Coordinates of C-alpha atoms (C1' of nucleotides) in Angstrom, one line a residue:
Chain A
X1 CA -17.9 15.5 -25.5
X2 CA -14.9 16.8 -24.0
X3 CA -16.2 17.3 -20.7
X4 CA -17.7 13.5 -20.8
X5 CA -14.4 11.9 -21.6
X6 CA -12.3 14.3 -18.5
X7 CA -15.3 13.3 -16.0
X8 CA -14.9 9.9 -17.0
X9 CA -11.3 9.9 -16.7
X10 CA -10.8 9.3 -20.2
X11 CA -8.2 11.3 -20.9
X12 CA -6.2 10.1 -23.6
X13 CA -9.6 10.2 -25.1
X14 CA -9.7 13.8 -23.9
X15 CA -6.5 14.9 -25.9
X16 CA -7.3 12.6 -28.8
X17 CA -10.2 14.5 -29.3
X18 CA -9.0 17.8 -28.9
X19 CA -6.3 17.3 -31.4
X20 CA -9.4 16.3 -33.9
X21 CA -10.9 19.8 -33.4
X22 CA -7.3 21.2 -33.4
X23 CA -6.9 19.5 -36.9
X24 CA -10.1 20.8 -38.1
X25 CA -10.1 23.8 -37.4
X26 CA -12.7 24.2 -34.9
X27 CA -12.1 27.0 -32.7
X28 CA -11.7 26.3 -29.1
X29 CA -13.9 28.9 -26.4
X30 CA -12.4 29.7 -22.8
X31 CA -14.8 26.6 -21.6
X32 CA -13.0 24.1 -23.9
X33 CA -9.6 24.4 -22.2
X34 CA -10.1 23.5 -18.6
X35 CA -10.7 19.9 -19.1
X36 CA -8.0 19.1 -22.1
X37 CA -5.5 21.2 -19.3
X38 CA -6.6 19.0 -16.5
X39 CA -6.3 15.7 -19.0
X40 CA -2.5 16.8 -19.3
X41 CA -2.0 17.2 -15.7
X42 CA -4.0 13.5 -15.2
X43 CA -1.8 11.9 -18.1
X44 CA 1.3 13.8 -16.5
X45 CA 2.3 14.7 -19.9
X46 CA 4.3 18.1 -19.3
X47 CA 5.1 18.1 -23.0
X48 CA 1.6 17.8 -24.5
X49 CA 0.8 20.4 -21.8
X50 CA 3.1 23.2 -22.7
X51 CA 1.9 22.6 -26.5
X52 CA -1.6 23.5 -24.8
X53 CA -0.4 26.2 -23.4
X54 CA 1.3 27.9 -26.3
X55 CA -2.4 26.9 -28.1
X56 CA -4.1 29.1 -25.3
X57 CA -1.7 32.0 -25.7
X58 CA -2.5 32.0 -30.1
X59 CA -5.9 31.4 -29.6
X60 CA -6.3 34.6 -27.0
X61 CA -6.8 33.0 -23.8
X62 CA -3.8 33.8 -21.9
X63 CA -5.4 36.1 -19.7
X64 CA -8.3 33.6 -18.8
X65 CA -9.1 33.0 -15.2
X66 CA -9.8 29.8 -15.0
X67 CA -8.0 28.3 -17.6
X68 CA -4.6 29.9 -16.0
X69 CA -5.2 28.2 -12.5
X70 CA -6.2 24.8 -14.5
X71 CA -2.6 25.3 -16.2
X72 CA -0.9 26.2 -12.4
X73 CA -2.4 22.8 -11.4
X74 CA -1.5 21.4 -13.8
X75 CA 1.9 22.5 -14.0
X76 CA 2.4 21.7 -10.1
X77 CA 1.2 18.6 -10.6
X78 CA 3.7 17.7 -13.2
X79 CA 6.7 18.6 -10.8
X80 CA 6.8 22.0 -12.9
X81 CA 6.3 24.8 -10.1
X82 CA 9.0 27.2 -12.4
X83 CA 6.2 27.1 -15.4
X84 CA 3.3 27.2 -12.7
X85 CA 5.0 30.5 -10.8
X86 CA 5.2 31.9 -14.3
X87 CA 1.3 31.4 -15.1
X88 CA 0.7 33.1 -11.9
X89 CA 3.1 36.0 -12.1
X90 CA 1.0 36.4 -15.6
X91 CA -2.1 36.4 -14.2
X92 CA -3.8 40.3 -14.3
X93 CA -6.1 39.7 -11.2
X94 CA -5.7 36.6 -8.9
X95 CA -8.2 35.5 -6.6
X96 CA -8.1 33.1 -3.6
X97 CA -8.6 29.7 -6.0
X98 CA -5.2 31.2 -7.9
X99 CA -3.0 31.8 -4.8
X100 CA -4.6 27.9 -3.6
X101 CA -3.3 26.6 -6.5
X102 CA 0.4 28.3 -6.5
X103 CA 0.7 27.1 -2.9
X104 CA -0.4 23.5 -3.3
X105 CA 2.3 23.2 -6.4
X106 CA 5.2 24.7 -3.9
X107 CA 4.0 22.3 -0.8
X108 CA 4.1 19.2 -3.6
X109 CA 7.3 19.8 -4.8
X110 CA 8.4 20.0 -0.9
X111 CA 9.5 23.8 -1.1
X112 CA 7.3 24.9 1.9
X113 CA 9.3 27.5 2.4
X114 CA 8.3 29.3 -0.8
X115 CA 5.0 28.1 0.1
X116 CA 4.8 30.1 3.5
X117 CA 5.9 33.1 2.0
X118 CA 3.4 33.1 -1.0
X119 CA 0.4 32.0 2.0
X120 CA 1.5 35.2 4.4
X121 CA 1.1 37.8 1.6
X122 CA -2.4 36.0 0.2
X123 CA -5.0 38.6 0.3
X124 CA -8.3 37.2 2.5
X125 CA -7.3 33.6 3.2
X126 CA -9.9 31.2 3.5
X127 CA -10.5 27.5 5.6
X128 CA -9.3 25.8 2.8
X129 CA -5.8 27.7 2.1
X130 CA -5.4 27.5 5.7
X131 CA -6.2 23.6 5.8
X132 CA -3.5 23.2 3.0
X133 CA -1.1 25.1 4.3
X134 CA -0.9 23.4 7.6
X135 CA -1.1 20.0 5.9
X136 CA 2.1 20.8 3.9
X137 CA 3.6 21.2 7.3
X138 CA 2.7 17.7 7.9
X139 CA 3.6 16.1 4.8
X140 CA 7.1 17.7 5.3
X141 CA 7.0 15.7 9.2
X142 CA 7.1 19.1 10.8
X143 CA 4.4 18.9 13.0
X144 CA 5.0 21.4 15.6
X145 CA 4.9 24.1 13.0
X146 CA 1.4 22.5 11.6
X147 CA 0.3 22.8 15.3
X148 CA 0.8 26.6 16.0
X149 CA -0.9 27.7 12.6
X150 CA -3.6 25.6 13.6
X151 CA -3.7 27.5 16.3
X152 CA -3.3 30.5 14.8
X153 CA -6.3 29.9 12.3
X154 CA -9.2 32.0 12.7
X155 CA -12.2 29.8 11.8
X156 CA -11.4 25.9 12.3
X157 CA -13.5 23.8 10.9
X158 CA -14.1 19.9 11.2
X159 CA -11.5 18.9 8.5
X160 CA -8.9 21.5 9.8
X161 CA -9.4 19.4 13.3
X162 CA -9.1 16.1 11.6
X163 CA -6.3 17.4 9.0
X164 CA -4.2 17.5 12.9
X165 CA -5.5 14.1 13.6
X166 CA -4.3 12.2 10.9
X167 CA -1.3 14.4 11.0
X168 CA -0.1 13.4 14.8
X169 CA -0.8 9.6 13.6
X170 CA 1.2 10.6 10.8
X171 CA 4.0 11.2 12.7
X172 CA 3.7 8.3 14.9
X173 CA 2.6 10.6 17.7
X174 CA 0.0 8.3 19.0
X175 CA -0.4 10.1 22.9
X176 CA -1.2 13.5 21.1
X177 CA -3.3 11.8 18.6
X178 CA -5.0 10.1 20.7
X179 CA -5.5 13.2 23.3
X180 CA -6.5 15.4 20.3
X181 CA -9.3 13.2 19.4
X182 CA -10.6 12.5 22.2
X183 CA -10.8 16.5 23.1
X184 CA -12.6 17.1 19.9
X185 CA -16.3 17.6 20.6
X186 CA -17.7 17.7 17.3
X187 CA -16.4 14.0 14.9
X188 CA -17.4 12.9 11.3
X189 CA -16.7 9.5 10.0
X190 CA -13.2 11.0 8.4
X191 CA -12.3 11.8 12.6
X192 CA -12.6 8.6 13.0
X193 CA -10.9 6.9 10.3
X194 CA -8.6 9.3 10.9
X195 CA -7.7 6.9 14.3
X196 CA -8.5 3.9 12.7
X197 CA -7.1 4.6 9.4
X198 CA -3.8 6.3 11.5
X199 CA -3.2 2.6 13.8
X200 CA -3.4 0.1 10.8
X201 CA -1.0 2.4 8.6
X202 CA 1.6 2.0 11.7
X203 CA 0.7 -1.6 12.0
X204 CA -0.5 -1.0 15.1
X205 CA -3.7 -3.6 14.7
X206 CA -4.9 -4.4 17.7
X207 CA -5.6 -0.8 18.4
X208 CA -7.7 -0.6 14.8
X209 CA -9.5 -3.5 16.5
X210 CA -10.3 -1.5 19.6
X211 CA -10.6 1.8 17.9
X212 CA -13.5 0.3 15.6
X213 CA -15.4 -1.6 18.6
X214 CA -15.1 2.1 20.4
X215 CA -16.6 3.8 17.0
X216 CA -19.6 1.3 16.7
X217 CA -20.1 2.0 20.4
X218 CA -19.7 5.8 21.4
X219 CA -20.9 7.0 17.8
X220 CA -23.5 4.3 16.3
X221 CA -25.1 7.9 14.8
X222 CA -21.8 8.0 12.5
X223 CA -21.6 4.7 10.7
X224 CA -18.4 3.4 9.2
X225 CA -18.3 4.0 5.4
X226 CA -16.0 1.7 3.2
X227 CA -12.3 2.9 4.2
X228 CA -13.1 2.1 7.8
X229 CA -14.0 -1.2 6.7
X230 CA -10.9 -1.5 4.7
X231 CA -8.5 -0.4 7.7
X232 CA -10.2 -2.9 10.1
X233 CA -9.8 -5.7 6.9
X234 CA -5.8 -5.0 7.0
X235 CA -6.1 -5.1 10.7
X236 CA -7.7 -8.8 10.7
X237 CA -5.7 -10.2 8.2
X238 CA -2.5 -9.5 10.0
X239 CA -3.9 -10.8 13.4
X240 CA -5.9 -13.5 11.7
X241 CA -8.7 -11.9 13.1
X242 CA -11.2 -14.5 11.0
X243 CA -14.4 -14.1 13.0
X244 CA -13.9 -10.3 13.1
X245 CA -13.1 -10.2 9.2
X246 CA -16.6 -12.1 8.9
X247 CA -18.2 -9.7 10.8
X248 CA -17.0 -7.0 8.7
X249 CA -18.2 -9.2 5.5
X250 CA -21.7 -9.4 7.2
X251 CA -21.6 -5.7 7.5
X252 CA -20.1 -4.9 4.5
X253 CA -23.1 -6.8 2.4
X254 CA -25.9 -5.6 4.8
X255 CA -24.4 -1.6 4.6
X256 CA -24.4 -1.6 0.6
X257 CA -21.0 -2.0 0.2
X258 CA -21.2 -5.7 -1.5
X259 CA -20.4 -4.2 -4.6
X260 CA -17.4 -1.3 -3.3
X261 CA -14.2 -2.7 -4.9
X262 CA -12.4 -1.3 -1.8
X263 CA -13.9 -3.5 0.1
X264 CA -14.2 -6.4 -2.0
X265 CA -10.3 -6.1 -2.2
X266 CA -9.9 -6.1 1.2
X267 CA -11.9 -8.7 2.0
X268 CA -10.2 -10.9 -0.5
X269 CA -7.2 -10.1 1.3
X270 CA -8.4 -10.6 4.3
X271 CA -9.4 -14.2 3.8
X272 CA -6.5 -15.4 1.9
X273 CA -4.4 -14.3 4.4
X274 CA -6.5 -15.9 7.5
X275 CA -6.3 -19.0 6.0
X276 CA -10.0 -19.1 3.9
X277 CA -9.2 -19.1 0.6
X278 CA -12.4 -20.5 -0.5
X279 CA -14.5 -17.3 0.8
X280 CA -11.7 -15.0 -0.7
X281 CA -12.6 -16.9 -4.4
X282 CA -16.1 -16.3 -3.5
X283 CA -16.0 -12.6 -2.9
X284 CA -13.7 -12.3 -6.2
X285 CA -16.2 -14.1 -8.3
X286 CA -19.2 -12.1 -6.9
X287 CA -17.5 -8.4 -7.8
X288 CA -18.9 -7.3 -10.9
X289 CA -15.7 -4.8 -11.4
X290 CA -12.5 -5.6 -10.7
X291 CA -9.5 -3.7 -11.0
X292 CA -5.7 -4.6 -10.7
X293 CA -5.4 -4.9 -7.2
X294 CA -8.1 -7.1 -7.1
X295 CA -6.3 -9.7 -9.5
X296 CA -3.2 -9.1 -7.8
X297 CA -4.9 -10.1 -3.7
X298 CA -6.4 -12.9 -5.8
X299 CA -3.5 -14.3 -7.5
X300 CA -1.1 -14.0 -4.5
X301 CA -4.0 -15.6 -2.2
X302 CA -4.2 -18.5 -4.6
X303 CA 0.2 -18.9 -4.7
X304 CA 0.3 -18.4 -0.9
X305 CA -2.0 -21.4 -0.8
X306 CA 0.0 -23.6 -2.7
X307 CA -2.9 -23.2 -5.1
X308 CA -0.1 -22.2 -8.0
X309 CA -2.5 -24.0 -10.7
X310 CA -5.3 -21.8 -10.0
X311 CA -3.1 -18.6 -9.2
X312 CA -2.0 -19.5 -13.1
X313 CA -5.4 -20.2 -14.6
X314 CA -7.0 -17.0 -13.2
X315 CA -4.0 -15.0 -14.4
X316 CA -4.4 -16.2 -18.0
X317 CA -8.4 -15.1 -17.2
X318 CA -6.7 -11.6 -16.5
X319 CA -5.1 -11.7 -19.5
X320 CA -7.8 -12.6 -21.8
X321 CA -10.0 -9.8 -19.7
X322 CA -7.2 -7.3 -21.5
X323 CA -6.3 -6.4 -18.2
X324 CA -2.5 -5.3 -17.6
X325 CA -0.7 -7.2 -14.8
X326 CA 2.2 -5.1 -13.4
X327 CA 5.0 -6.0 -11.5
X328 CA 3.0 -7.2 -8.1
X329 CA 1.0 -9.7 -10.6
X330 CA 4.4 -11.1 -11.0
X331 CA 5.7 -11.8 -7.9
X332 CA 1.7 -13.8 -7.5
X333 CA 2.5 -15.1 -10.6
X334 CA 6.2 -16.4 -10.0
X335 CA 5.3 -17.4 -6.1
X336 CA 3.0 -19.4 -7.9
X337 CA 5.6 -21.3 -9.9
X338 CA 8.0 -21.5 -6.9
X339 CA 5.5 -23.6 -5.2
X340 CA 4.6 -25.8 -7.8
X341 CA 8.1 -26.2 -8.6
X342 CA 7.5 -25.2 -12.1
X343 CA 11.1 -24.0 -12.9
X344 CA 11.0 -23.7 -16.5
X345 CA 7.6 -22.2 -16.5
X346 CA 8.8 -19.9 -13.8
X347 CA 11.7 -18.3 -16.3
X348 CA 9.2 -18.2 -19.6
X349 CA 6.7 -15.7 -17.1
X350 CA 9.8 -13.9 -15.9
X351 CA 10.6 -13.1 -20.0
X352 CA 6.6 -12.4 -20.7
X353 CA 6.7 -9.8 -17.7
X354 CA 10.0 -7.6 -19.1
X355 CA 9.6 -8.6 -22.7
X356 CA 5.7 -8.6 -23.6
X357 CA 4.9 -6.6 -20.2
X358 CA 7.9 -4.2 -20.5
X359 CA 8.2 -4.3 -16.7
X360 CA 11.3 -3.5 -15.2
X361 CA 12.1 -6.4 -12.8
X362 CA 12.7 -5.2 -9.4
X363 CA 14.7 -7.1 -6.2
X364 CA 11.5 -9.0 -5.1
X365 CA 11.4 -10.6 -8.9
X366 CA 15.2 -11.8 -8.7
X367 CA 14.6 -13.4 -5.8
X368 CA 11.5 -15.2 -6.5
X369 CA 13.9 -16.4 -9.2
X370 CA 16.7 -17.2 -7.0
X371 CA 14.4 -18.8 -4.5
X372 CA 12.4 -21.0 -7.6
X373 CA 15.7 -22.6 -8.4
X374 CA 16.9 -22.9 -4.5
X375 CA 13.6 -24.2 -3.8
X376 CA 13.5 -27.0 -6.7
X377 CA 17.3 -28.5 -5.6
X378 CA 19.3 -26.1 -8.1
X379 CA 21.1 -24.7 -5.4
X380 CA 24.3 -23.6 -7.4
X381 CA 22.3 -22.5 -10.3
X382 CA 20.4 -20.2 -7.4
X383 CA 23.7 -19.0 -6.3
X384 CA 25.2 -18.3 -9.4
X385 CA 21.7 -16.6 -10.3
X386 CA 22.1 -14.3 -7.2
X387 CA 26.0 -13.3 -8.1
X388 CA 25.1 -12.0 -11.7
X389 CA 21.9 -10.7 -11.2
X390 CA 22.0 -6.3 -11.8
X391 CA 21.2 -5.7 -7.9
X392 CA 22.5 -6.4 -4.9
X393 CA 20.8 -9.9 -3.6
X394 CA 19.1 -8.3 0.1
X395 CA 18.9 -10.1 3.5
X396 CA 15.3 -12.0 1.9
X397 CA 16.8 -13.6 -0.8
X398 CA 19.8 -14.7 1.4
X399 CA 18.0 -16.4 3.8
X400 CA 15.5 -17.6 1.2
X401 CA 18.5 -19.6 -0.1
X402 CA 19.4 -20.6 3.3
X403 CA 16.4 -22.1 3.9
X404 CA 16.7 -24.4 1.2
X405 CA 20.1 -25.5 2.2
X406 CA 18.6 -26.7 5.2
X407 CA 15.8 -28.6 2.9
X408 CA 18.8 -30.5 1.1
X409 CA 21.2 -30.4 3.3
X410 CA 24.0 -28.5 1.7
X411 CA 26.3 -27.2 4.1
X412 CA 28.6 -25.3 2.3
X413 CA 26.3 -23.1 0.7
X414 CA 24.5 -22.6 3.9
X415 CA 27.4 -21.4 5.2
X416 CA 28.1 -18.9 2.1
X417 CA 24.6 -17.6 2.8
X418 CA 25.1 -17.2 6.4
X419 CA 28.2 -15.4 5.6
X420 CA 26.7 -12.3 3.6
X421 CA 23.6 -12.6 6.2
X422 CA 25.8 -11.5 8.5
X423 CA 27.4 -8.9 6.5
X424 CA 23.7 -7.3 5.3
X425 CA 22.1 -8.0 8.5
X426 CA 24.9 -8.5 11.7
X427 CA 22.3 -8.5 14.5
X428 CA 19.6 -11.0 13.2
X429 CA 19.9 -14.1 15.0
X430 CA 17.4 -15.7 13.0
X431 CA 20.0 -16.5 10.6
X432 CA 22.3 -17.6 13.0
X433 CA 19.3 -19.4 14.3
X434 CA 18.6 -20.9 10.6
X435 CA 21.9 -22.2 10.5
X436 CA 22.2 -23.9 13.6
X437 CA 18.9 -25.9 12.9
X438 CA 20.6 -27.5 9.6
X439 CA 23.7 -28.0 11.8
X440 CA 21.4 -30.2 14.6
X441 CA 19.2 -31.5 11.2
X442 CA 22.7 -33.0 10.6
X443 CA 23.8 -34.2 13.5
X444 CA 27.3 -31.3 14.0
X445 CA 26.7 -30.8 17.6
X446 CA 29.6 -28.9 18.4
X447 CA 28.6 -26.8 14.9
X448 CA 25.8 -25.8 16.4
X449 CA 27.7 -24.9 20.0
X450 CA 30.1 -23.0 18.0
X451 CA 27.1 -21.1 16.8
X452 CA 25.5 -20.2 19.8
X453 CA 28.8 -18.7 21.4
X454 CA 28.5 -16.5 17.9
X455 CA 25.3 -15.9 18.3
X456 CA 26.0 -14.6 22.4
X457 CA 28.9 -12.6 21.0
X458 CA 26.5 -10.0 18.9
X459 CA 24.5 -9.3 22.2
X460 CA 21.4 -9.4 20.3
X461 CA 18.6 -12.5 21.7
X462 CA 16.3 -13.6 19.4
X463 CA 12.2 -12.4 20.2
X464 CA 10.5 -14.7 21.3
X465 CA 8.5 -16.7 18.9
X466 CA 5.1 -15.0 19.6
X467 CA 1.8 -16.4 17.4
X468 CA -1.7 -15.1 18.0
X469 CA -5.5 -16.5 17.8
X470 CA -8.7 -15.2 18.0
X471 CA -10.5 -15.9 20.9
X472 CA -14.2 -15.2 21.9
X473 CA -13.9 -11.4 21.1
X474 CA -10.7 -10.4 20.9
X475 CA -7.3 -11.4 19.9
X476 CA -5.1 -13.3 22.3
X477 CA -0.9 -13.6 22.0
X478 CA 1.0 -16.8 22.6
X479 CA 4.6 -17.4 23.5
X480 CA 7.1 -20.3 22.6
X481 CA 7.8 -22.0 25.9
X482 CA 6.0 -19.3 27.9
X483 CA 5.8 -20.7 31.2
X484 CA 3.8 -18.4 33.1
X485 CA 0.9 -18.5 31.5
X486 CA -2.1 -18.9 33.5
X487 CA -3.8 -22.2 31.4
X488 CA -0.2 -23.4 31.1
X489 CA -1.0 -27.1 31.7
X490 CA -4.1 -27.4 29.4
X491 CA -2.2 -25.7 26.9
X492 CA 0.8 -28.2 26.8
X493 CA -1.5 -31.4 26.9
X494 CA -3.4 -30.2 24.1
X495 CA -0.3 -29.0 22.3
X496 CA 1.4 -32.1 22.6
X497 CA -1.7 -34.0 21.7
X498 CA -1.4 -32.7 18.4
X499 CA 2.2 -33.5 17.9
X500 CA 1.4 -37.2 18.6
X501 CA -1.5 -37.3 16.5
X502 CA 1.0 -35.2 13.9
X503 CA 3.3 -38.1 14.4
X504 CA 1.1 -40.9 14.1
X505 CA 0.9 -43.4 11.0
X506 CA -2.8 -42.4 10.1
X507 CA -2.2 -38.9 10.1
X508 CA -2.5 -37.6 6.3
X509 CA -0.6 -35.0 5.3
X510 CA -1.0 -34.5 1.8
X511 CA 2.2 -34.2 1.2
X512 CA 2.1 -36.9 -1.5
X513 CA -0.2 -34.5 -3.6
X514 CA 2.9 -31.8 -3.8
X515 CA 4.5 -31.7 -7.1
X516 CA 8.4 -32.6 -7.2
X517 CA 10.6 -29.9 -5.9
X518 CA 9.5 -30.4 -2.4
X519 CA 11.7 -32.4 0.3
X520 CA 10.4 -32.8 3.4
Chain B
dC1 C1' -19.9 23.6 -20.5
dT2 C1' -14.5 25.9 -16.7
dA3 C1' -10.8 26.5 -10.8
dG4 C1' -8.6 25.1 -4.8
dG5 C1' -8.9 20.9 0.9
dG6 C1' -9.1 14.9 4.2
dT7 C1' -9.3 8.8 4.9
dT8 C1' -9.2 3.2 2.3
dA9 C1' -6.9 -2.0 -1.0
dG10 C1' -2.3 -5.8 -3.6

DNA sequence: CTAGGGTTAG
């Protein structure tokens, strides 16, 4: 029974249970410990674990293999390595599992030092203490240390290669990365999500892009399982990469991953942020489970779309599901309100999350706050909101208020905001940028001079406005006023094409369908 | 019936 709830991940079960026998007087035997020791270490609960411990020493199993390295991991695990070295120390014989253990708990509480020293005097070290050893290195950024044990190991195998890999990516080496993998002559599916994987975390999508067309190409005999679908999901989302998401849809269905929530997260994702929402409903009403990230990519899809109403509707459906929403629910949840200008509303789910949720509100939560009232007119409540709020308003919430001075027109504040934008964030010109367009919305000419002589004075110029769209098979960049570019002239007449027809009297804009809070 | 290693999502 024990072992069913721990493999389940029940564990509060787990201890629940064990406490029953405890109460009952039903005797534990070495086999019962290991999984009510690991339920500790999964719950991190370094109290109930210590009472388990003392239980194991009065019921004669101190001297238990296995249920001493369960209580090192566990210990470790906790942030304990003191109580873990002790376990150890206590330990008549230790094998290679033992020493494993010791080390891991000194690499996760960052002391690699005391992990070194415990790996050089392990008796007959194996591929795997090896493997952890050199990926504490990494963890701790120190790369070139990884490197020479690496080299120094006697038997590499695959993962040892790939534990490198992921390492150089890591550590934003890409030129070694990329050198190291393509000199490795045997590859599994975790090489190459290893590059894939190792470009999206940087946010380096294009080269996921590339990096997946080159996998399906040089190694169709290794497929892609569901995290390289998920990397090349981010990696389409933030390029907009719609026909390559479908693709990857296509795949995912045909590959037996329809039902992977990894996916199905991602792909939600995905289309809510390349503009489908309606496919990004669909895939969240076809998955069968769903867990909290799920609810969340749906909820902020639906708010992003200015469908607030639905965002709501489908979070009350996540409440009645008993599911707990946590703090990224909220910001869906609040986003939602913002856009629908649902002020009031806005403030009663900002209670529910810290009174009936217990959720500590973080920065992003005051300034959804901060930016519902700017965005519904109340700019002075919004300001007053920002100076007694208990952190620090950041350079978003600023220039989320500055942007609604410039929807209704309120100089002065825009000029406050300006002010501590400058202070947080001296060398962005977008907010110089931001002020100078309410300036010119207003008619201050020399305002908006004045500005740009600012603007000069901090030696920083603005990036230039960059958007990108898929085209044929591959993703293609644009550039505000770029005049070089090769199709220049059938660019601008279409462009300006659609400002006329954007212009034009029959052109509907559905702006009347926005609720009240909106200026445009 | 018990112990140690890698990738993925909001």
């Amino acid at each position: 029974m024990l072992k069913g709830y721990s493999d389940n991940e029940f564990y509060e079960e787990t201890m629940v249970l064990f406490n029953q026998m405890k109460s009952r007087d039903v005797r534990p035997n070495c086999f019962t410990f290991p999984f009510v020791i690991k339920s500790c270490k999964m719950l991190l609960a370094l109290g109930e674990g210590k009472k388990v411990h003392c239980f194991v020493i009065k019921s004669g199993f101190e001297m238990n293999r296995f249920i001493s390295i369960a209580m090192i991991d566990m210990y470790s695990t906790v942030g304990a390595v003191k109580l873990a070295h002790q376990v150890f120390d206590g330990m008549p014989e230790r094998n290679i599992v033992a020493w494993t253990a010791i080390i891991s708990g000194y690499i996760l509480s960052a002391d690699i030092k005391n992990a070194r020293r415990l790996f050089e005097i392990t008796p007959d070290r194996d591929v795997i203490i090896w493997n952890i050893m050199i990926s504490g290195y990494i963890s701790n950024g120190d790369m070139v240390t990884a490197r020479k044990l690496f080299n120094e190991m006697p038997n590499r195998d695959l993962m040892a290669f790939n534990t490198i890999l992921i390492g150089y990516f890591n550590n934003e080496n890409f030129e070694e990365g990329e050198k190291f993998f393509d000199e490795m002559t045997e590859k599994n599916v975790f090489s190459w999500n290893g590059l894939i994987g190792g470009y999206a975390r940087k946010g380096r999508f294009s080269e996921v892009l590339g990096a997946f067309k080159r996998m399906l190409k040089e190694s169709s005999d290794i497929p892609p399982n569901d995290a390289t679908l998920v990397s090349v999901l981010t990696a389409c989302s933030r390029l907009g990469a719609l026909a390559l998401g479908k693709w990857v849809h296509v795949y995912a269905v045909d590959n037996g991953y329809k039902q992977n929530i990894y996916v199905g997260n991602g792909l939600i994702d995905m289309y809510s942020k390349c503009g489908n929402i309606e496919n990004a409903i669909e895939v969240f009403n076809c998955m069968n489970s769903k867990d909290l990230i799920t609810w969340n990519s749906i909820i902020g899809g639906l708010a992003m779309h200015g469908r607030g109403n639905d965002a709501l509707i489908i979070f009350d459906q996540m409440r009645n599901a008993n599911k707990k929403p946590d703090g990224i629910t909220f910001v869906g949840v609040l986003c939602a309100c913002t856009h629908m200008g649902l002020t009031e509303k806005g403030f009663s789910y900002f209670n529910l999350m810290t009174e009936d949720y217990s959720i500590v509100p973080e920065i992003e939560h005051f300034g959804c706050m901060a930016d519902l009232l700017a965005r519904a007119g109340f700019l002075n409540e919004a300001v007053d909101y920002i100076r007694k709020m208990p952190i620090q308003a950041d350079a978003v919430i600023w220039s989320a208020l500055l942007g609604a001075c410039r929807t209704y027109r309120n100089i002065q504040l825009a000029e406050i905001a300006l002010e501590k934008l400058i202070e947080l964030e001296p060398k962005n010109p977008a907010n110089y940028i931001m002020l100078s367009n309410i300036y010119k919305d207003m008619g201050r000419w020399e305002d908006v001079a004045r500005l740009k002589v600012a603007m000069k004075e901090t030696g920083v110029r603005k990036p230039t406005g960059c958007s990108l769209i898929e085209v044929n098979d591959g993703v293609t960049e644009f550039y505000s006023l770029d005049e070089k570019h090769p199709q220049r002239e059938e660019i601008y007449r279409v462009l300006n094409g659609l400002v006329e027809l954007l212009k034009s009297p029959s052109y509907d804009s559905g702006i009347d369908e926005l609720e009240e809070g909106y200026v445009y």
